[in-house]
PDB file of C-alpha atoms in Angstrom:
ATOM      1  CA  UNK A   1       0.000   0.000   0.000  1.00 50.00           C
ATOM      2  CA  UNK A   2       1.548   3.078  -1.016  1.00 42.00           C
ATOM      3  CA  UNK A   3       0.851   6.760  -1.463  1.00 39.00           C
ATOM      4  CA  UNK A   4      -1.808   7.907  -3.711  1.00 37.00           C
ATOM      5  CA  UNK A   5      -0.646  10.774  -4.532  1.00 40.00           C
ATOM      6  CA  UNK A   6       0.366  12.424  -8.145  1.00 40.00           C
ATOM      7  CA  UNK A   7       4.113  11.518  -7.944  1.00 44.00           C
ATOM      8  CA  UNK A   8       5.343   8.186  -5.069  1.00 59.00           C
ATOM      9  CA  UNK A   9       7.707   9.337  -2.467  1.00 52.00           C
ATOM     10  CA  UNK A  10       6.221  13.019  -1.994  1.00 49.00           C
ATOM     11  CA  UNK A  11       3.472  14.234   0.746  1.00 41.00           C
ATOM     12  CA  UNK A  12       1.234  12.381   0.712  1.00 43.00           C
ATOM     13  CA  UNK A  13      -2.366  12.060   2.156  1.00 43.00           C
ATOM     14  CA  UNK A  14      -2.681   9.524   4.834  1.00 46.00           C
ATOM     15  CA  UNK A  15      -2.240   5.866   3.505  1.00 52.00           C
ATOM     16  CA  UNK A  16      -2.446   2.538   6.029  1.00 57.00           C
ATOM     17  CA  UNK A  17       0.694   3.128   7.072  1.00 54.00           C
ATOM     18  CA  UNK A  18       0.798   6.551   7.652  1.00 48.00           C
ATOM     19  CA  UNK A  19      -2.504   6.063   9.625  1.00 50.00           C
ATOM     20  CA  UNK A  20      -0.425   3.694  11.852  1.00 52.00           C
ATOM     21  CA  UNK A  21       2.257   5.791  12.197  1.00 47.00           C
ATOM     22  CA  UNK A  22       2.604   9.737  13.421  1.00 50.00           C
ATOM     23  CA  UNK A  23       4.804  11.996  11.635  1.00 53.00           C
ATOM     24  CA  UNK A  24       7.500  11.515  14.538  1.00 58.00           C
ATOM     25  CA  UNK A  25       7.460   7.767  14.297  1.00 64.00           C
ATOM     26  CA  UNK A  26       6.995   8.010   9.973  1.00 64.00           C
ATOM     27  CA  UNK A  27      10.626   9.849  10.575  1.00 72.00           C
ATOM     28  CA  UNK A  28      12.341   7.268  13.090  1.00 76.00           C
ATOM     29  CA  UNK A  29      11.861   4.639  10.905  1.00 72.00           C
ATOM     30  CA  UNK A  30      12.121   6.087   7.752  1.00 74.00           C
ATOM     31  CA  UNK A  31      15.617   6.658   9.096  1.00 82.00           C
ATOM     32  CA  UNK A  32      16.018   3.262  10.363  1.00 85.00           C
ATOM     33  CA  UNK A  33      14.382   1.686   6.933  1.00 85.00           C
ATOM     34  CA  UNK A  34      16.357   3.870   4.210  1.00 89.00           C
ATOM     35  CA  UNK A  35      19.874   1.448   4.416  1.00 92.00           C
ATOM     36  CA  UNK A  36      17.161  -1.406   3.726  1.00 90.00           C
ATOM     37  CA  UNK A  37      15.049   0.546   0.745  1.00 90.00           C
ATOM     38  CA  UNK A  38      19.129   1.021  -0.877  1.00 92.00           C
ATOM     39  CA  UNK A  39      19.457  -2.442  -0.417  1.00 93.00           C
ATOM     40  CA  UNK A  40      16.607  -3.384  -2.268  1.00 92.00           C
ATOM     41  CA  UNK A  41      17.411  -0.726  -4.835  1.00 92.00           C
ATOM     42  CA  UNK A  42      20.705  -2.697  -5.292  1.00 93.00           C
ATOM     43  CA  UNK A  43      19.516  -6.038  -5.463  1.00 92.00           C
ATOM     44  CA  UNK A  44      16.732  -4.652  -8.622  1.00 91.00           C
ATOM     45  CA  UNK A  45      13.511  -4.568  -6.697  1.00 91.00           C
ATOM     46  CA  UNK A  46      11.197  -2.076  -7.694  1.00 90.00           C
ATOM     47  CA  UNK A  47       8.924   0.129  -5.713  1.00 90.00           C
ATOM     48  CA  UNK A  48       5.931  -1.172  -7.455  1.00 91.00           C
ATOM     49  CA  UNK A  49       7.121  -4.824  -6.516  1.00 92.00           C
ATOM     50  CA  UNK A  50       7.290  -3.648  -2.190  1.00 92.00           C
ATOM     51  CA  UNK A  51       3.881  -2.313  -2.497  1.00 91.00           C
ATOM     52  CA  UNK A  52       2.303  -5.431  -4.283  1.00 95.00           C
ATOM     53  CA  UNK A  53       4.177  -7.569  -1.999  1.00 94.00           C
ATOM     54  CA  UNK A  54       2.831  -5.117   0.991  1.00 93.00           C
ATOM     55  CA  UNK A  55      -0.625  -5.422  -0.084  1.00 95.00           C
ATOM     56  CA  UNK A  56      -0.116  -8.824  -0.860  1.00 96.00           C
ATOM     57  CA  UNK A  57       0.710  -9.291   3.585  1.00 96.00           C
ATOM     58  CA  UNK A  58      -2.113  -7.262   4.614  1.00 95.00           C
ATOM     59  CA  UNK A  59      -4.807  -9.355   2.227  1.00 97.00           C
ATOM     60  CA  UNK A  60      -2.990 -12.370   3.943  1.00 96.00           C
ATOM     61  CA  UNK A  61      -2.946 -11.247   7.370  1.00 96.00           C
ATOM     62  CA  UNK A  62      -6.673 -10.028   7.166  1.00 97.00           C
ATOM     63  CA  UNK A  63      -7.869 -12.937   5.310  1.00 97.00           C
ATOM     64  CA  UNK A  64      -6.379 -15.403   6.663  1.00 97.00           C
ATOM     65  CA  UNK A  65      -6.305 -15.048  10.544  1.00 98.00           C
ATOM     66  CA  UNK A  66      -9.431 -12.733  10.887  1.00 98.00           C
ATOM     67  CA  UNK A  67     -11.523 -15.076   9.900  1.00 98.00           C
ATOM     68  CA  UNK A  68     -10.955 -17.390  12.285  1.00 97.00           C
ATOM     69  CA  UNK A  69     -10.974 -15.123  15.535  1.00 96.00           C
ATOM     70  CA  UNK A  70      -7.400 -15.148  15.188  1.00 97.00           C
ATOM     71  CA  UNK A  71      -7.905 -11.077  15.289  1.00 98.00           C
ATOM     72  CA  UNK A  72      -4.100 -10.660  17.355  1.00 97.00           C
ATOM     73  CA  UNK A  73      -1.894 -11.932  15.051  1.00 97.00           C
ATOM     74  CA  UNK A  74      -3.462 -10.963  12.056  1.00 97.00           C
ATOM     75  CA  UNK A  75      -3.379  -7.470  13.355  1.00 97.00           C
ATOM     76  CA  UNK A  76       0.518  -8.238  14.222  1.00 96.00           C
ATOM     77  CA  UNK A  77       1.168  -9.676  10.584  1.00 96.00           C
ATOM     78  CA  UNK A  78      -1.098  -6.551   9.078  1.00 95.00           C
ATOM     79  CA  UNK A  79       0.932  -3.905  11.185  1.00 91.00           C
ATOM     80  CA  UNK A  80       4.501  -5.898   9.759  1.00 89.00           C
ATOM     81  CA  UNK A  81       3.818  -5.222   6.343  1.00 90.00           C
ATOM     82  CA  UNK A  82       2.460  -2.050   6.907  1.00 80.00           C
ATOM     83  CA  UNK A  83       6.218  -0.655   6.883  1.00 77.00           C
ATOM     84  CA  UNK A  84       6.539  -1.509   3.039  1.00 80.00           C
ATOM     85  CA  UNK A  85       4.362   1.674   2.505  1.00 74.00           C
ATOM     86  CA  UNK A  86       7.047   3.443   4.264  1.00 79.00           C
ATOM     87  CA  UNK A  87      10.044   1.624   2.085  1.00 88.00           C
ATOM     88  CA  UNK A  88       8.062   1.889  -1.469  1.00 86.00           C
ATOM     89  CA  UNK A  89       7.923   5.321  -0.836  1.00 81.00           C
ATOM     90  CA  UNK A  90      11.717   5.804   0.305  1.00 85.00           C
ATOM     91  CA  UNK A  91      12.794   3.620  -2.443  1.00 89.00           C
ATOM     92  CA  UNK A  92      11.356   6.259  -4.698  1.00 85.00           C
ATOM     93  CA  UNK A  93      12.469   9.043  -3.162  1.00 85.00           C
ATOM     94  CA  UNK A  94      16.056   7.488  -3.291  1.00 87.00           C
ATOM     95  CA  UNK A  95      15.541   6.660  -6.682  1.00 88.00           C
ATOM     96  CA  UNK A  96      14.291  10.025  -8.293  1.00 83.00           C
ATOM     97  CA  UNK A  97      11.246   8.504  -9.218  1.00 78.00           C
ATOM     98  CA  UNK A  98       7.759  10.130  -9.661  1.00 72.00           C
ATOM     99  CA  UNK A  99       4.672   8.646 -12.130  1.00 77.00           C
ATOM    100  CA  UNK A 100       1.467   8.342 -12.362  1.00 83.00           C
ATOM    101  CA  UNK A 101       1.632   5.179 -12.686  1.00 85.00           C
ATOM    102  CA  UNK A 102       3.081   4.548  -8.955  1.00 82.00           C
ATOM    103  CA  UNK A 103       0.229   7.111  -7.669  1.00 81.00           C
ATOM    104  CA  UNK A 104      -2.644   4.880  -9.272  1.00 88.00           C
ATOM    105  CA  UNK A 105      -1.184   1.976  -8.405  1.00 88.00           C
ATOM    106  CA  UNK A 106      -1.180   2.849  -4.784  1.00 85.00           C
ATOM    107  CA  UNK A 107      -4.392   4.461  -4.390  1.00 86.00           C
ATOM    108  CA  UNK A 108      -5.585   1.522  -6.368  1.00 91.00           C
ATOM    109  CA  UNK A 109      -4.126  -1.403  -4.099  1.00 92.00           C
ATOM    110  CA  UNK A 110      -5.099   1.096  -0.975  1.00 89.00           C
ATOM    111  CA  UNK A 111      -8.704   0.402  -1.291  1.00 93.00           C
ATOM    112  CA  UNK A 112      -7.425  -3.650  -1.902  1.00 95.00           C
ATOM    113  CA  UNK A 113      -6.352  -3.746   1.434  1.00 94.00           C
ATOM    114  CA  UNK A 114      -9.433  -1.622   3.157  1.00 94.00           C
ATOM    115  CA  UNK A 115     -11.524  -4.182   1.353  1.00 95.00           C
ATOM    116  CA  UNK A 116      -9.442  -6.831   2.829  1.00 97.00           C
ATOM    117  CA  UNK A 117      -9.432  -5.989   6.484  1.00 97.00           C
ATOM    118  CA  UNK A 118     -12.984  -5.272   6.488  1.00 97.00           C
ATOM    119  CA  UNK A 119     -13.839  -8.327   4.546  1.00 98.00           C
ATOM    120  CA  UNK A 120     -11.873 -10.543   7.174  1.00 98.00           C
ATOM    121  CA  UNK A 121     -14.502  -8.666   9.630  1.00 98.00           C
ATOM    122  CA  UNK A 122     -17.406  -9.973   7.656  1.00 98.00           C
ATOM    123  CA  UNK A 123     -16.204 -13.467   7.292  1.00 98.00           C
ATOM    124  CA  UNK A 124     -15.885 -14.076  10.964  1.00 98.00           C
ATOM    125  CA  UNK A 125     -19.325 -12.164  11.955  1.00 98.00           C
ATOM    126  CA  UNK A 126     -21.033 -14.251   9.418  1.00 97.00           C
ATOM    127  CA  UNK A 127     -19.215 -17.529  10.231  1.00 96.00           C
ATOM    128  CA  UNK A 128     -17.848 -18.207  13.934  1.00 95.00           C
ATOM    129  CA  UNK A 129     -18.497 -14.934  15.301  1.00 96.00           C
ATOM    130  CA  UNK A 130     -22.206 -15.783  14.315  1.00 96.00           C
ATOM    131  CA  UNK A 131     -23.927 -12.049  14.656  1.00 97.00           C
ATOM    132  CA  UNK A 132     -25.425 -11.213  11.426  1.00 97.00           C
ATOM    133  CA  UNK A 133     -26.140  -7.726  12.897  1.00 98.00           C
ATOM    134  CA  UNK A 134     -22.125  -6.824  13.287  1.00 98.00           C
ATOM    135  CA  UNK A 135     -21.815  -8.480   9.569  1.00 98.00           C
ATOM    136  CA  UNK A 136     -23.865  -6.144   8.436  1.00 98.00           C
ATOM    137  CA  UNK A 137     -22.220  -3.197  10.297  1.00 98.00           C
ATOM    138  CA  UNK A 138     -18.713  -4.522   8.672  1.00 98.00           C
ATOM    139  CA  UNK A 139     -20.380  -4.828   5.324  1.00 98.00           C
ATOM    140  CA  UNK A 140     -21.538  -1.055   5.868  1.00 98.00           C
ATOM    141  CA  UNK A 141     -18.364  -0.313   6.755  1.00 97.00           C
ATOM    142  CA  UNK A 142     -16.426  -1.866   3.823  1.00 97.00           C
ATOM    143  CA  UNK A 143     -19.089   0.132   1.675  1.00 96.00           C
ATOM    144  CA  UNK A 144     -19.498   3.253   3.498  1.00 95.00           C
ATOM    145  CA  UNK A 145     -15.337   3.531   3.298  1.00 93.00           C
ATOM    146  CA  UNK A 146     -14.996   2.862  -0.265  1.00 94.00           C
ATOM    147  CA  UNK A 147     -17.769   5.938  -1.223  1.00 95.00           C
ATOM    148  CA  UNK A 148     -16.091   8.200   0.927  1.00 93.00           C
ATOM    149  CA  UNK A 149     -12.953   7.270  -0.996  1.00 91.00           C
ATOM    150  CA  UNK A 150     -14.671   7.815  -4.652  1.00 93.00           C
ATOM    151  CA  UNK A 151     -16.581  11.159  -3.667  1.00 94.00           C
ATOM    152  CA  UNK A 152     -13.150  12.646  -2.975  1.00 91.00           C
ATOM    153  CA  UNK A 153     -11.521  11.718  -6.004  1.00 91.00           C
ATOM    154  CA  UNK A 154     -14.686  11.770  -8.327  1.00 94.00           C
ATOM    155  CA  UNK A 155     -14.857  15.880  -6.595  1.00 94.00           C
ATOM    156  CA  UNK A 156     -11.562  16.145  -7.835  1.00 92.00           C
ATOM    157  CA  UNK A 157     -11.894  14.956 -11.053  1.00 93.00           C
ATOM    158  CA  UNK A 158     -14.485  17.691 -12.134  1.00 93.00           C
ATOM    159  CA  UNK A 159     -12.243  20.621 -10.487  1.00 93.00           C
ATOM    160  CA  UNK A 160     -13.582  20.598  -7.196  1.00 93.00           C
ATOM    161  CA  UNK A 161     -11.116  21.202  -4.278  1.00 93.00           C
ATOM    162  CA  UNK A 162     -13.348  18.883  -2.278  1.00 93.00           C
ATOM    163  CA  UNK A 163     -11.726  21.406   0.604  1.00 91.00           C
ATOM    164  CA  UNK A 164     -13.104  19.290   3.888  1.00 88.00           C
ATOM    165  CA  UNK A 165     -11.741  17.314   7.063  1.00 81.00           C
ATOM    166  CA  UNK A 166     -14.268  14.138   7.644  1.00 86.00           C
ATOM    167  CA  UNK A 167     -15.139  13.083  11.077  1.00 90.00           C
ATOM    168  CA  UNK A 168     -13.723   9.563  10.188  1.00 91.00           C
ATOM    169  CA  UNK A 169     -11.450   9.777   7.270  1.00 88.00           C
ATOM    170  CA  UNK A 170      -9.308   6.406   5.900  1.00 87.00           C
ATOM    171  CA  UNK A 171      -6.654   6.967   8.571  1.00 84.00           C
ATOM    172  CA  UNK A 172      -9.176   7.439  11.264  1.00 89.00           C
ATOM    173  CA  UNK A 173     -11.111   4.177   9.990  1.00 93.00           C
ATOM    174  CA  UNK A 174      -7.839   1.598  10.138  1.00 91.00           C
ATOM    175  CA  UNK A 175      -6.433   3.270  13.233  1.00 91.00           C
ATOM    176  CA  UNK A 176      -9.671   2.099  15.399  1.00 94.00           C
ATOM    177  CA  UNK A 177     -10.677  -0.900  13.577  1.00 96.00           C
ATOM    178  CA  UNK A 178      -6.823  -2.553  13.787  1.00 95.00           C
ATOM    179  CA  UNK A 179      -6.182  -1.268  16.955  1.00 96.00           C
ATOM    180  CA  UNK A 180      -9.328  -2.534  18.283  1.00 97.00           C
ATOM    181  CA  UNK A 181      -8.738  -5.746  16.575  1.00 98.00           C
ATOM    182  CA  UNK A 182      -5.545  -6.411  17.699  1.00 97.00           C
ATOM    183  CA  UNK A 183      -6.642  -5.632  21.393  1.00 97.00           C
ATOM    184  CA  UNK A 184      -9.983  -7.833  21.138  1.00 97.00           C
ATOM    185  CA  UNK A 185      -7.432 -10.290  20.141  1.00 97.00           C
ATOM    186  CA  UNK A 186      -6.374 -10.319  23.612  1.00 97.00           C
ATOM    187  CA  UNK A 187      -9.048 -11.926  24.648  1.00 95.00           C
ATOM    188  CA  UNK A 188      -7.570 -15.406  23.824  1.00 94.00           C
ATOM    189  CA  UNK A 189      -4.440 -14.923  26.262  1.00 95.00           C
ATOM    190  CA  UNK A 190      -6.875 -14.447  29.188  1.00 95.00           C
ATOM    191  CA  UNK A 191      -7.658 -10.701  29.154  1.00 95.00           C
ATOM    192  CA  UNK A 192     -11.327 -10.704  30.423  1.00 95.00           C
ATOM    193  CA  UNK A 193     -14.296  -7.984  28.594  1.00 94.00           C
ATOM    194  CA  UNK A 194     -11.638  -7.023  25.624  1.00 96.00           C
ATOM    195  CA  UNK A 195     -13.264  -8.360  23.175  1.00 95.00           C
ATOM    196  CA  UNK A 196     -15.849  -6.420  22.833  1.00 96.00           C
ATOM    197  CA  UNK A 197     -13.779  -3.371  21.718  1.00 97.00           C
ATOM    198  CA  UNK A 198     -13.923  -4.374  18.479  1.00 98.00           C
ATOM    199  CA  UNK A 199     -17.812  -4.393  17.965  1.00 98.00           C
ATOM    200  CA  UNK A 200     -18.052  -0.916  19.546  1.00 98.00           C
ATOM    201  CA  UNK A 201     -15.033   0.246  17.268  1.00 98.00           C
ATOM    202  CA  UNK A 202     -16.916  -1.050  14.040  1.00 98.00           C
ATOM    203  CA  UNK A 203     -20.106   1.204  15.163  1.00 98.00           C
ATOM    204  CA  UNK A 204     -17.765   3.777  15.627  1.00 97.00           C
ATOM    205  CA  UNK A 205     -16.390   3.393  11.955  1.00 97.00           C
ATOM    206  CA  UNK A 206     -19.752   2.969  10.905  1.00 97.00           C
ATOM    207  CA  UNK A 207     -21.542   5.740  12.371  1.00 97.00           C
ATOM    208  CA  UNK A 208     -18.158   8.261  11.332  1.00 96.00           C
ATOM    209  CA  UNK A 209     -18.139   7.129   7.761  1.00 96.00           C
ATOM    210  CA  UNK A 210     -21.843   7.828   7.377  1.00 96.00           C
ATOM    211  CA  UNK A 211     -21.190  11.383   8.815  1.00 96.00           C
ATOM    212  CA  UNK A 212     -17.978  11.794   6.508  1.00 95.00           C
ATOM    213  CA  UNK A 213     -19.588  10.790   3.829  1.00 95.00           C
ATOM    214  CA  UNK A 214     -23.042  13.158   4.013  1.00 96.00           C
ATOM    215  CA  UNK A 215     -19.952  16.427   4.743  1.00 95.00           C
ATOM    216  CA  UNK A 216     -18.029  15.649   1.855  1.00 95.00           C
ATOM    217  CA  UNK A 217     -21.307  15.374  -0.263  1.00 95.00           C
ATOM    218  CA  UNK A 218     -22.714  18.352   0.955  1.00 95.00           C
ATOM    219  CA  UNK A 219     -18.974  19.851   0.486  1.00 95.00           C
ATOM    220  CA  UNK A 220     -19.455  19.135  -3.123  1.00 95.00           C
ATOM    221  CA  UNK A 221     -23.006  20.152  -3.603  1.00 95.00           C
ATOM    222  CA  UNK A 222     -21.549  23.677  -2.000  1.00 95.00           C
ATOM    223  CA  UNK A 223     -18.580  23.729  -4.154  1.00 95.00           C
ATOM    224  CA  UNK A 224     -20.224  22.837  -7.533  1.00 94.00           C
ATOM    225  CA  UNK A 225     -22.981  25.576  -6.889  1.00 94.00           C
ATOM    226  CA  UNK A 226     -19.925  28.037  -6.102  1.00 93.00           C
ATOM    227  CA  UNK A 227     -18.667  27.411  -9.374  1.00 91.00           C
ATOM    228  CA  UNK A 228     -21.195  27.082 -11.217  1.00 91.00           C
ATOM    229  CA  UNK A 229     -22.349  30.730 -10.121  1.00 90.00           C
ATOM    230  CA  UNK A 230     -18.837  31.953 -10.609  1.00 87.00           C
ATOM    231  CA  UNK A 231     -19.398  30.662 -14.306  1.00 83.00           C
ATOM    232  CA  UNK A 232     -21.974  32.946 -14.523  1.00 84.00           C
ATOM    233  CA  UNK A 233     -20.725  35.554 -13.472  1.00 78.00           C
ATOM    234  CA  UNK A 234     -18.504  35.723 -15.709  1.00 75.00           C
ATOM    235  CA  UNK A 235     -20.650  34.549 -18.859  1.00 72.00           C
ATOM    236  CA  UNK A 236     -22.764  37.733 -17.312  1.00 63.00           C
ATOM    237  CA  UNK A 237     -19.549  39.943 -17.866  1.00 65.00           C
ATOM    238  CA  UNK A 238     -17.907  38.878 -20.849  1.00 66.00           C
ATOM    239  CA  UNK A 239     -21.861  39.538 -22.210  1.00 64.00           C
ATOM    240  CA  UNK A 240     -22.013  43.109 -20.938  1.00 69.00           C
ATOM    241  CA  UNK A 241     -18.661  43.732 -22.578  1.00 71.00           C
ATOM    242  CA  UNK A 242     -19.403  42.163 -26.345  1.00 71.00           C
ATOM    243  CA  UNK A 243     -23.008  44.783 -25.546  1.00 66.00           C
ATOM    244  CA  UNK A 244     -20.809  47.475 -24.648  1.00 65.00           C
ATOM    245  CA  UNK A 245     -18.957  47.051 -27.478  1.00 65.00           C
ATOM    246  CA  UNK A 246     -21.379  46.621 -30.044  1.00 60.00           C
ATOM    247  CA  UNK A 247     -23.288  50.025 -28.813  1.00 59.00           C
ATOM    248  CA  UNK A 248     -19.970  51.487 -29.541  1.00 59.00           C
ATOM    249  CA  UNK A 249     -19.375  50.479 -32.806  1.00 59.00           C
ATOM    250  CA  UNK A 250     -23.341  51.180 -33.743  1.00 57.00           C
ATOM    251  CA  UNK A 251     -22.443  55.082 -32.226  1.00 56.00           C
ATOM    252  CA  UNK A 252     -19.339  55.406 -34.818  1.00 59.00           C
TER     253      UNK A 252
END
């Protein structure tokens, strides 16, 4: 999972791992991780190849060991490949490389890996968890997550800034679901009540996105009829001046 941005290895808007990570710990370890990124520069592997093989762990992790309750160590293997989103990025950067292609790959294999985690949600409520009702709050969630990704970038697309914070943006959504996860996971070593973080941390999720998604369509709405008057306004002008001009030209 990398950065889906326009060029890999710039700023970036939050991606799983920087949702995991704060900008203090995305610098520790981008320190520690850059003699590794050179070494993998060295040896021929490409960025693209870390973040397929990054999104390739998390798919695993959440696929694999969510399902069957396992919700610890699939959070632990999920948080381990995490760091490849910091190393694609720093391979780039070391590299002098910026595309398109990298961006939409990213963004692309991003919404892979949402899918993934919340997928591995839906397979255990709907098999041993057994509570259809928390299925269906996962399956919102999966959903819910995925809009609120597309109004952005569809807002975008047709020159909108899209200028708004959500209450529960992509960052916010994995940072409670996985931490919550890997907590509820506890509950298998003996830690008594934990497990029920992780419902009340997909309600959370749910109830956010839903919020996040009505501001950012109400952003748009407000944006597109800001425009769209601006427009106007100057179709308005440009027709008083050709008026203007023509009374001139009729005076002469």
């Amino acid at each position: 999972m990398g950065q889906p941005v326009a060029s890999r290895g710039q700023t970036a808007t939050p991606t799983l791992g920087k949702a995991m990570l704060n900008k203090y710990a995305r610098a520790f370890f981008t320190r520690v991780l850059t003699p590794f990124a050179a070494f993998l520069i060295r040896r021929g592997v490409s960025p693209d190849t870390v973040t397929l093989l990054g999104t390739a762990g998390v798919v695993a992790g959440a696929l694999v060991f969510y399902p069957m309750g396992e919700f610890f160590w699939g959070t632990v293997v999920i948080t381990l490949f995490v760091f490849s989103d910091l190393v694609d990025g720093n391979m780039a950067r070391q590299l002098g490389r910026s595309s398109r292609w990298g961006a939409f790959l990213d963004s692309t294999l991003d919404r892979v890996a949402d899918g993934a985690i919340f997928g591995g949600f839906i397979l255990w409520y709907a098999g041993g968890g057994d509570d259809l009702v928390l299925c269906a709050v996962s399956i919102f969630c999966l959903a819910s997550g995925q809009v609120v990704s597309y109004t952005k970038a569809r807002g975008e697309s047709i020159g909108l800034p899209v200028a708004v914070n959500g209450l529960v943006e992509r960052a916010e959504r994995l940072v409670i679901s996985l931490v919550a996860a890997g907590l509820a996971g506890l509950h298998k070593f003996g830690v008594p009540g934990i497990q029920y973080l992780l419902p009340v941390a997909l309600w959370i999720v749910a109830v956010g996105s839903l919020v996040t998604l009505i501001q950012r369509v109400v952003t748009v709405r407000r944006e597109s009829a800001e425009a769209e008057a601006a427009a106007q306004g100057e179709q308005d002008d440009d027709d008083e001046q050709q008026n203007a001009s023509h009374g001139s030209e009729a005076a002469t």
